[in-house]
Amino acid sequence: MRRRAGVGAIQKQKLEQEKYREKGSEIQENQFQQMSKQLEVFRENLEEFATKHKNEIKKNAQFRRQFQEMCAAIGVDPLASGKGFWSVLGIGDFYYELGVQIVEVCLATNYKNGGLITLDELRSRLVAARGRAKKHQDITNEDLLAAVKKLRIFGNGFTVINIGKGKWLVQSVPGELNLDQTLVLQKANTLGTAWISSSILTGDLGWNETRAQNALNYMVKEGLAWIDTQDSTETLYWFPSMFAECVSA
Amino acid sequence: MDRFEYIEARLFEGENYLKREKNVKIYDGDDKTQYVDGEVVLTTHRILWGKPGDIPKGLTCLSLPLYYVFCLEEESGGVFGLGGPKRIILHLGPALPGKRPGPAVVSPYHFVKFSFKDGIDPLFYKALSDAVNAKAWERSTPLTSPSSESAVTSSRPPVAPVNSKIRSGIVGIERSIEEQHRATDESISVAFQDLRKLMEKAKEMVSISKTISAKIREKQGDISEDDTVRFKSYLMSLGIDDPVTRDTFRSDSDYYVGLAQQISDMMVAVLMDCGGIMSLADVWCRVNRARGLELISPEDLLNACKLLQTIGAPMSLRKFPSGACVLQLNSQRDEEVARSTSQLREENGTLTPVKLSQLANVSVLLARERLFTTERLGLACRDESIEGLAFYPNLFLTKA
């Protein structure tokens, strides 16, 4: 076969290439669907194996590592013990596993909730990430509370607050590591007003009411903010540290 | 050039050696490449190119699967056509997704040339064109395991070669992809039959799982939309190879020392990333995720952390006045903190807790504590006013 020449040949070649590209993306799309299917199969199987064969997997060091690698790649949680007879007595891994998963949910979400999460939300997130099996759905708020209790020896960096009516709030970031107040001050600084209100925080920073109020109350307590109730709509919080700057500006 | 793959020079199952040529140069389209004076081996499935002597040794070489080739031609020789044709032009189909990495990721050309210093051996050209037409790859399944392969061949009558010959380029490619998928499906289902099988095939399954998740990430950004699942998979990927367990130690105290060492090794990088300080609950979660199934209790972690200082680790346990326990790098120790804080103070004239918190990106509470520490060590003086607390240089040190 000799090479063809001329404009016609070039156009033909272009057309051909176009077709190849189309075909290529079609093949890719197809492949993606296949891969998604295989991902599902992997997930189901890994979840099942994690539940059924935990002890055998634990025993074999090399395989344990490989199993973990697979779980990490697919996003399956290898910690899936059921609440057995012994866990009632606080023996066994069930509550430790839950504990790890609880802290994990808090860590994964604290970029948007500042380390405050309701127990109900925590539970639904935890259950969803744990797996699809029926027994994971049976984890109750009481189980979570029992698991959190084991973290008490870390001091009060990780606490559960009762907010009444059977509702609980989990606080995962200790005050010393909480950057919310810094964010509040930054916000006031950019507004250039030396004061801020809860509605500004919820509106502009996307915080929920509890988080905003928590941060503000804390700052009042620490003497960083002063309360002003003269505004008819809501309470304002003034920052004396910014007075001078505002006057001179 | 983007169709080439790096691979060790070994034949696949069902692949046969056909012919070999020396002094071969590769062109990417019309452009010269660095691949000159090499050796080419033609098999029923591929063309391999390697530095002289590499291919017989089984070292890494370039491989071009023949299913990319949909037509070939000889390029006529120099200006006067002396010495006969020296180059073979291979026109190639589009690069397939899922191919191994090769020397080029993209190429503007849809053809490559092999240039033979000593002219094209007509026998080589014929063998190549026969191999391309024979489409040997359509008759074998590349990824199947030995057990399932025998099952396939016995259950399925051999495909009539006439039938497969009719299939041209792209259909052939599509079919081979399909086969590959089927083979993968099959090997997954075989591997997950029971634990023993999975252990045997663990290595293969690990690589399949990684390929799948890499593909999915490529397409939709991540394996899951769930924050928690993503974070989980990240934490687990930082696994510890050989977690310290209680059984391997004679006494509890030895166990805690071993554990402390491992925690320290693992957490150094993490702590550096997140500002040098982390609450113990976070540490516990991360350590356990890295350990996988060998969980440690909060008590064990606390006991191990208490020993961090005695084993000379670059971090230590610390309890805040509020009662919260944290793990912090030694660079956060009092003297260090005072030094760095007073340096920041020098740069800024005065410092308030609020200002420091913004400069150092720590909480106001921690910033204030750092200033108190600095003051206690004599590197700053406080000024308490209605506007709050501010710190000034300690002139008693310098002016007295």
XYZ file of C-alpha atoms in Angstrom:
649
model
C 0.000 0.000 0.000
C 1.390 3.393 -1.031
C 0.688 6.628 0.717
C -2.084 8.642 -0.830
C -1.530 12.278 -1.677
C -3.640 15.372 -2.233
C -6.276 17.397 -0.407
C -8.870 14.694 -0.681
C -6.598 12.249 1.054
C -5.892 14.714 3.880
C -9.569 15.375 4.416
C -10.289 11.729 4.381
C -7.563 11.158 6.886
C -8.997 13.868 9.134
C -12.417 12.324 8.956
C -10.958 8.990 9.828
C -9.177 10.397 12.833
C -12.371 12.052 13.985
C -14.133 8.725 13.809
C -11.371 7.025 15.730
C -11.661 9.588 18.463
C -15.404 9.107 18.738
C -14.984 5.407 18.870
C -12.278 5.831 21.483
C -14.485 7.812 23.831
C -17.292 5.341 23.298
C -15.002 2.505 24.284
C -13.865 4.464 27.312
C -17.412 5.109 28.461
C -18.156 1.438 28.144
C -15.085 0.543 30.096
C -16.020 2.925 32.881
C -19.349 1.216 33.309
C -17.677 -2.153 33.466
C -15.279 -0.839 36.082
C -18.119 0.528 38.199
C -19.722 -2.858 38.128
C -16.504 -4.533 39.204
C -16.108 -1.970 41.978
C -19.511 -3.000 43.305
C -18.601 -6.669 43.245
C -15.376 -5.941 45.054
C -17.149 -3.858 47.671
C -19.752 -6.481 48.430
C -17.201 -9.239 48.669
C -14.744 -7.317 50.794
C -17.488 -6.297 53.196
C -18.580 -9.865 53.537
C -15.063 -11.176 54.048
C -14.264 -8.513 56.612
C -17.216 -9.688 58.672
C -16.825 -13.421 58.257
C -13.095 -13.988 58.305
C -11.716 -11.297 60.548
C -9.660 -13.605 62.731
C -8.126 -15.571 59.892
C -7.191 -12.364 58.123
C -5.614 -11.038 61.291
C -3.411 -14.097 61.666
C -1.668 -13.868 58.302
C 0.517 -10.774 58.357
C 1.158 -10.539 54.639
C -2.424 -11.108 53.663
C -3.638 -8.678 56.303
C -1.644 -5.967 54.610
C -2.994 -6.933 51.206
C -6.532 -7.006 52.521
C -6.082 -3.530 53.935
C -4.729 -2.306 50.598
C -7.780 -3.640 48.814
C -10.116 -2.058 51.338
C -8.310 1.255 51.012
C -8.494 1.176 47.223
C -12.185 0.330 47.108
C -13.241 2.333 50.167
C -14.479 -0.530 52.282
C -14.272 -0.522 56.056
C -12.534 -3.663 57.319
C -13.814 -2.992 60.833
C -17.209 -4.595 60.784
C -17.637 -6.693 63.908
C -21.144 -7.260 65.068
C -22.330 -6.508 68.553
C -21.671 -9.934 70.005
C -22.382 -11.396 73.403
C -19.109 -10.164 74.830
C -19.450 -6.600 73.687
C -22.261 -6.150 76.187
C -19.618 -6.622 78.849
C -17.314 -4.179 77.107
C -15.001 -6.932 75.866
C -14.060 -7.358 72.249
C -13.435 -4.946 69.491
C -16.951 -3.781 68.722
C -16.866 -0.556 70.711
C -13.295 0.235 69.756
C -14.202 -0.165 66.138
C -17.152 2.134 66.590
C -14.899 4.595 68.385
C -12.460 4.703 65.499
C -15.322 5.206 63.079
C -16.871 7.946 65.219
C -13.661 9.958 65.368
C -13.234 9.386 61.660
C -16.639 10.827 60.820
C -15.898 13.842 63.023
C -12.527 14.395 61.363
C -13.964 14.024 57.894
C -16.701 16.575 58.530
C -15.079 19.122 60.797
C -13.988 21.282 57.903
C -17.621 22.222 57.531
C -19.057 21.913 61.020
C -16.113 23.061 63.107
C -16.058 19.862 65.124
C -19.664 19.993 66.292
C -22.069 17.359 65.072
C -25.373 16.012 66.343
C -25.397 12.405 67.388
C -28.128 11.631 64.853
C -26.143 13.005 61.941
C -23.058 11.239 63.207
C -24.920 7.968 63.297
C -26.362 8.227 59.828
C -22.966 9.119 58.353
C -21.226 6.356 60.236
C -23.732 3.730 59.203
C -23.592 4.823 55.585
C -19.811 4.587 55.481
C -19.686 1.296 57.347
C -21.329 -0.782 54.688
C -24.586 -1.919 53.232
C -25.172 -5.000 55.369
C -28.278 -5.118 57.503
C -26.499 -5.438 60.837
C -24.767 -2.090 60.381
C -28.149 -0.417 60.303
C -28.842 -1.768 63.777
C -26.213 0.386 65.448
C -28.031 2.628 67.886
C -27.252 5.973 69.454
C -26.686 4.119 72.715
C -23.948 2.062 71.098
C -22.283 5.252 69.952
C -22.508 6.794 73.409
C -20.963 3.681 74.918
C -18.130 3.866 72.400
C -17.479 7.548 73.050
C -17.308 6.813 76.756
C -14.118 4.857 76.098
C -12.486 7.994 74.775
C -12.944 9.813 78.053
C -9.458 8.975 79.228
C -8.153 11.375 76.594
C -9.448 14.205 78.767
C -12.259 16.391 77.556
C -10.927 16.899 74.068
C -13.669 14.673 72.746
C -16.968 15.113 74.522
C -20.660 14.471 74.211
C -22.947 17.232 75.371
C -26.558 16.552 76.314
C -28.697 19.270 74.782
C -31.976 17.918 76.161
C -34.910 15.985 74.735
C -32.721 12.952 74.146
C -30.534 14.972 71.785
C -26.779 14.898 71.947
C -24.038 16.980 70.444
C -20.577 15.537 69.853
C -17.682 17.956 70.144
C -14.511 16.608 68.594
C -12.186 19.612 68.620
C -10.885 20.839 71.975
C -11.023 24.600 72.569
C -7.272 24.894 72.231
C -7.365 23.564 68.704
C -10.543 25.294 67.635
C -9.936 27.887 64.990
C -13.529 29.163 64.928
C -12.740 32.219 67.008
C -9.928 33.117 64.672
C -12.361 32.845 61.782
C -14.871 35.085 63.592
C -12.206 37.728 64.143
C -11.055 37.500 60.575
C -14.614 38.016 59.411
C -15.071 41.082 61.611
C -11.757 42.379 60.352
C -12.727 42.097 56.708
C -16.070 43.781 57.425
C -14.153 46.573 59.165
C -16.915 47.092 61.706
C -15.386 45.852 64.980
C -18.654 44.010 65.619
C -20.337 40.895 64.328
C -23.590 39.029 64.840
C -24.683 35.450 64.753
C -26.644 35.995 61.539
C -23.531 37.238 59.723
C -21.697 34.081 60.675
C -24.493 31.765 59.586
C -25.092 33.734 56.407
C -21.545 34.443 55.266
C -19.584 31.503 56.627
C -22.303 28.899 56.200
C -22.174 27.897 59.856
C -25.159 26.560 61.683
C -26.731 28.418 64.587
C -25.130 26.252 67.288
C -21.639 26.651 65.941
C -21.923 30.416 65.604
C -23.456 30.876 69.054
C -20.874 28.556 70.586
C -17.975 30.525 69.201
C -19.468 33.882 70.222
C -20.331 32.774 73.739
C -16.864 31.455 74.173
C -15.349 34.750 73.124
C -17.555 36.657 75.538
C -16.486 34.331 78.299
C -12.837 34.824 77.447
C -13.254 38.586 77.416
C -12.535 38.908 73.737
C -16.016 40.187 72.854
C -18.568 42.523 74.446
C -22.312 42.103 74.190
C -24.493 44.877 72.760
C -28.270 44.400 73.018
C -29.297 47.838 71.712
C -29.890 46.608 68.199
C -33.563 45.785 67.756
C -33.095 42.690 65.594
C -30.356 40.734 67.311
C -27.477 40.796 69.743
C -24.247 42.318 68.453
C -20.799 41.335 69.610
C -18.115 44.012 69.725
C -14.384 43.401 69.734
C -12.519 45.963 71.809
C -9.278 44.837 70.250
C -10.448 46.378 67.000
C -11.673 49.726 68.353
C -8.449 51.615 67.761
C -8.092 50.404 64.212
C -11.681 51.338 63.396
C -11.307 54.825 64.861
C -8.126 55.547 63.006
C -9.436 54.112 59.740
C 4.638 6.708 20.219
C 1.928 6.820 22.855
C 0.879 3.278 21.985
C 4.148 1.829 23.249
C 4.340 0.293 26.697
C 7.207 -0.388 29.033
C 7.309 -4.051 29.880
C 9.748 -6.767 30.781
C 10.782 -8.763 27.748
C 8.935 -11.984 28.407
C 6.474 -13.822 26.258
C 2.880 -14.099 27.393
C 1.121 -17.378 27.419
C 0.224 -18.350 23.875
C 2.621 -15.819 22.422
C 5.305 -17.048 20.062
C 8.638 -15.673 18.904
C 8.728 -14.960 15.183
C 11.711 -12.937 14.050
C 14.504 -10.665 15.155
C 16.301 -7.692 13.575
C 19.240 -5.549 14.629
C 20.179 -1.872 14.223
C 16.651 -0.543 14.325
C 15.640 3.053 14.984
C 12.120 4.209 15.940
C 10.485 7.364 14.572
C 7.449 8.889 16.244
C 5.583 9.802 13.074
C 8.183 11.792 11.167
C 10.196 12.756 14.265
C 13.352 11.065 15.420
C 13.329 9.560 18.903
C 16.010 8.575 21.361
C 15.392 4.943 20.493
C 18.226 4.188 18.070
C 20.454 1.214 17.324
C 18.187 -1.196 19.067
C 17.066 -4.698 18.599
C 13.580 -5.628 17.465
C 11.806 -8.847 18.243
C 8.593 -9.728 16.466
C 6.165 -12.069 18.170
C 2.701 -13.220 17.249
C 1.280 -10.477 19.531
C 3.760 -7.647 19.751
C 6.801 -5.868 18.483
C 9.439 -5.477 21.179
C 12.257 -2.944 20.967
C 15.223 -2.976 23.328
C 18.845 -1.948 23.630
C 21.106 -4.640 22.169
C 21.158 -7.603 24.538
C 18.326 -6.370 26.792
C 15.587 -8.481 25.293
C 17.327 -11.866 25.658
C 18.020 -10.949 29.301
C 14.349 -10.209 29.927
C 15.022 -6.591 30.895
C 12.495 -3.796 30.424
C 11.884 -2.880 26.816
C 9.321 -1.099 24.668
C 6.400 -3.084 23.469
C 3.900 -2.265 20.749
C 0.913 -4.624 20.729
C 0.082 -5.585 17.191
C -3.634 -4.964 17.677
C -2.889 -1.263 17.288
C -1.531 -1.835 13.798
C -4.181 -1.609 11.157
C -1.965 -1.264 8.154
C 1.706 -1.133 7.234
C 3.743 0.025 4.282
C 7.320 0.283 3.175
C 8.769 3.744 2.801
C 10.827 4.181 -0.304
C 14.519 4.784 0.206
C 16.566 7.968 -0.209
C 16.306 10.535 -2.976
C 17.571 8.196 -5.600
C 15.856 5.202 -4.207
C 19.215 3.556 -3.621
C 19.598 0.472 -1.536
C 15.920 -0.341 -1.454
C 13.409 0.577 1.285
C 14.763 1.073 4.775
C 11.721 1.987 6.795
C 8.449 0.312 7.650
C 5.535 2.623 8.464
C 2.985 1.243 10.899
C -0.374 2.997 10.942
C -1.888 2.695 14.394
C -5.343 2.813 15.924
C -6.055 5.091 18.920
C -4.324 4.331 22.209
C -6.541 2.204 24.405
C -7.483 3.231 27.911
C -5.899 1.057 30.552
C -2.635 0.502 28.742
C 0.569 0.347 30.737
C 2.734 3.449 30.897
C 5.055 3.952 27.969
C 7.658 6.404 26.725
C 5.065 8.988 25.641
C 1.673 9.951 27.009
C 0.473 11.697 23.887
C 1.664 11.793 20.344
C 0.403 13.955 17.503
C 1.024 11.117 15.072
C -1.024 8.089 14.257
C 1.901 6.179 12.831
C 5.413 5.133 13.787
C 8.335 4.119 11.625
C 10.902 1.461 12.203
C 14.084 2.279 10.347
C 16.419 -0.586 9.516
C 20.016 0.419 9.005
C 20.725 -2.556 6.794
C 17.525 -2.322 4.818
C 14.306 -4.190 5.374
C 14.598 -7.914 5.318
C 11.686 -9.003 3.096
C 11.206 -11.988 5.371
C 10.746 -9.703 8.378
C 8.227 -7.563 6.526
C 6.301 -10.608 5.474
C 6.339 -12.093 8.981
C 5.090 -8.783 10.389
C 2.262 -8.429 7.936
C 1.294 -12.062 8.463
C 1.263 -11.589 12.217
C -0.909 -8.471 11.941
C -3.353 -10.323 9.727
C -3.362 -13.486 11.796
C -4.599 -11.588 14.893
C -3.313 -14.197 17.273
C -4.408 -12.058 20.240
C -8.060 -12.531 19.412
C -7.742 -16.201 20.105
C -6.324 -15.969 23.607
C -7.586 -14.285 26.755
C -4.746 -12.309 28.270
C -5.843 -11.967 31.891
C -7.391 -15.291 32.769
C -5.942 -17.390 35.501
C -4.676 -20.873 34.636
C -7.636 -22.603 36.245
C -10.339 -20.555 34.581
C -8.497 -20.611 31.299
C -8.605 -24.336 31.076
C -12.280 -24.193 31.947
C -12.894 -21.713 29.168
C -11.045 -23.631 26.521
C -12.683 -26.891 27.385
C -16.197 -25.508 27.593
C -15.957 -23.426 24.469
C -15.259 -24.909 21.051
C -12.196 -23.335 19.497
C -13.148 -20.233 17.600
C -12.927 -20.788 13.911
C -9.947 -18.835 12.676
C -11.870 -17.830 9.572
C -14.376 -16.113 11.767
C -11.841 -14.091 13.672
C -9.956 -13.111 10.561
C -12.925 -11.196 9.233
C -12.861 -8.883 12.207
C -10.868 -5.840 11.338
C -9.005 -3.310 13.570
C -11.415 -1.616 15.931
C -13.884 -4.424 16.282
C -10.947 -6.557 17.229
C -9.847 -4.040 19.830
C -13.328 -3.812 21.261
C -13.542 -7.533 21.430
C -10.248 -7.855 23.174
C -11.323 -5.266 25.751
C -14.525 -7.138 26.302
C -12.632 -10.371 26.783
C -10.334 -8.683 29.211
C -13.302 -7.479 31.253
C -14.861 -10.882 31.216
C -11.599 -12.417 32.321
C -11.264 -9.907 35.162
C -14.850 -10.525 36.233
C -14.153 -14.179 36.285
C -10.943 -13.966 38.250
C -12.646 -11.710 40.808
C -15.449 -14.179 41.304
C -13.006 -17.072 41.559
C -10.843 -15.218 44.085
C -13.764 -14.421 46.334
C -15.071 -17.966 46.503
C -13.404 -18.514 49.827
C -10.674 -17.081 51.960
C -8.017 -19.554 50.877
C -8.509 -18.676 47.224
C -8.414 -14.997 48.033
C -5.150 -15.401 49.895
C -3.641 -17.222 46.939
C -4.683 -14.558 44.526
C -4.271 -11.649 46.888
C -1.525 -9.981 44.914
C -3.495 -10.037 41.710
C -6.624 -8.810 43.468
C -4.753 -5.933 45.092
C -3.576 -4.762 41.712
C -7.020 -5.189 40.154
C -8.616 -3.227 42.977
C -6.089 -0.459 42.491
C -6.618 -0.346 38.753
C -10.365 -0.153 39.218
C -10.212 2.649 41.730
C -7.652 4.544 39.662
C -9.927 4.320 36.628
C -12.938 5.458 38.596
C -11.030 8.337 40.138
C -9.848 9.396 36.709
C -13.400 9.540 35.491
C -15.390 10.944 38.361
C -12.776 12.447 40.646
C -13.103 10.007 43.523
C -14.352 6.589 44.442
C -17.202 7.931 46.531
C -19.040 11.169 47.157
C -19.154 10.418 50.839
C -16.608 12.523 52.786
C -16.228 9.803 55.357
C -15.549 7.036 52.856
C -12.931 9.147 51.122
C -11.233 10.013 54.393
C -11.369 6.418 55.525
C -9.726 5.187 52.379
C -7.052 7.860 52.735
C -6.294 6.924 56.339
C -6.140 3.234 55.548
C -3.778 3.772 52.658
C -1.163 5.006 55.149
C -0.933 1.526 56.588
C 1.655 0.174 59.008
C 3.253 -2.972 57.631
C 3.813 -4.758 60.873
C 1.753 -3.425 63.754
C 3.222 -3.990 67.223
C 1.060 -6.413 69.209
C 0.990 -7.321 72.839
C 1.659 -11.034 72.230
C 5.149 -10.438 70.899
C 6.352 -8.787 74.114
C 7.144 -10.353 77.428
C 5.954 -7.503 79.570
C 3.480 -4.678 79.278
C 6.173 -2.064 79.626
C 8.156 -3.499 76.711
C 4.956 -3.519 74.707
C 4.290 0.141 75.432
C 7.838 1.094 74.461
C 7.455 -0.729 71.141
C 4.101 0.871 70.575
C 5.457 4.310 71.423
C 8.224 3.877 68.884
C 5.778 2.908 66.178
C 3.414 5.745 66.985
C 6.264 8.195 66.896
C 7.498 6.923 63.528
C 4.073 7.111 62.050
C 2.912 10.427 63.482
C 5.950 12.631 62.811
C 4.967 13.407 59.250
C 1.281 13.751 60.108
C 1.980 16.176 62.945
C 4.246 18.293 60.795
C 1.486 18.559 58.250
C -1.109 19.767 60.685
C 0.739 22.390 62.675
C 2.585 20.198 65.150
C -0.311 19.445 67.460
C -3.180 16.965 67.428
C -5.806 15.844 69.892
C -5.305 12.361 71.251
C -8.640 11.139 69.926
C -7.527 12.006 66.392
C -4.226 10.269 66.984
C -6.018 7.175 68.235
C -8.219 7.055 65.153
C -5.316 7.508 62.743
C -3.089 4.981 64.452
C -5.818 2.370 64.446
C -6.705 2.984 60.826
C -3.085 2.496 59.872
C -2.949 -0.703 61.931
C -5.960 -2.128 60.168
C -7.504 -4.966 62.132
C -5.072 -4.910 65.081
C -6.823 -2.265 67.133
C -5.288 -0.773 70.253
C -7.364 0.531 73.120
C -7.375 4.180 74.222
C -5.603 3.074 77.409
C -2.770 1.483 75.444
C -2.353 4.610 73.387
C -2.253 6.813 76.468
C 0.298 4.580 78.171
C 2.472 4.474 75.084
C 2.297 8.238 74.640
C 3.466 8.760 78.205
C 6.679 6.957 77.268
C 7.370 9.050 74.179
C 9.734 11.350 75.989
C 11.735 8.558 77.587
C 12.473 6.901 74.242
C 13.677 10.189 72.791
C 10.858 10.588 70.282
C 10.495 13.937 68.550
C 7.066 14.418 70.162
C 5.411 14.208 73.528
C 2.100 13.989 75.325
C 0.703 17.177 76.741
C -2.306 17.987 78.857
C -3.909 21.398 78.539
C -5.272 23.165 81.618
C -8.747 22.515 80.210
C -8.036 18.778 80.480
C -7.699 17.994 76.788
C -4.812 15.680 75.903
C -2.778 16.299 72.780
C 0.275 14.951 71.075
C 2.704 17.663 70.095
C 6.017 17.892 68.352
C 8.962 18.903 70.490
C 9.290 22.029 68.414
C 6.174 23.089 70.349
C 7.958 22.864 73.692
C 8.130 25.911 75.890
C 11.598 27.170 74.957
C 10.941 26.726 71.276
C 7.540 28.348 71.532
C 8.945 31.321 73.445
C 11.716 31.765 70.923
C 9.479 31.684 67.863
C 6.812 33.817 69.533
C 9.248 36.526 70.554
C 10.591 36.526 67.037
C 7.099 37.126 65.694
C 6.713 39.841 68.329
C 9.872 41.544 67.127
C 8.603 41.554 63.569
C 5.280 43.041 64.584
C 6.213 45.375 67.440
C 3.459 44.173 69.740
C 1.376 41.037 69.832
C -2.102 40.275 71.075
C -3.444 36.741 71.330
C -5.795 37.524 68.470
C -3.021 38.749 66.234
C -0.772 35.828 67.043
C -3.583 33.403 66.371
C -3.882 34.818 62.880
C -0.141 34.928 62.272
C 0.517 31.411 63.466
C -2.835 29.959 62.417
C -3.619 28.563 65.848
C -6.612 29.081 68.091
C -6.861 32.230 70.196
C -6.646 30.139 73.322
C -3.421 28.501 72.233
C -2.001 31.808 71.050
C -2.641 33.363 74.431
C -1.009 30.433 76.117
C 2.039 30.797 73.925
C 2.299 34.454 74.900
C 2.042 33.550 78.585
C 4.833 31.036 78.104
C 6.959 33.667 76.422
C 6.257 36.040 79.268
C 7.125 33.454 81.865
C 10.480 32.912 80.237
C 11.105 36.627 80.334
C 10.901 37.363 76.642
C 7.828 39.619 76.741
C 5.987 42.049 79.005
C 2.249 42.344 79.238
C 0.005 45.357 78.995
C -3.550 44.814 80.176
C -5.999 47.473 79.105
C -9.643 47.906 78.264
C -8.832 46.847 74.726
C -7.570 43.529 75.980
C -4.214 41.977 76.512
C -1.118 42.975 74.540
C 2.527 41.989 74.814
C 5.538 44.231 74.386
C 9.284 43.614 74.302
C 10.953 43.093 77.646
C 13.208 46.113 77.787
C 14.621 45.033 81.138
C 16.545 42.411 79.213
C 18.044 44.716 76.621
C 18.165 48.231 78.094
C 19.263 47.551 81.649
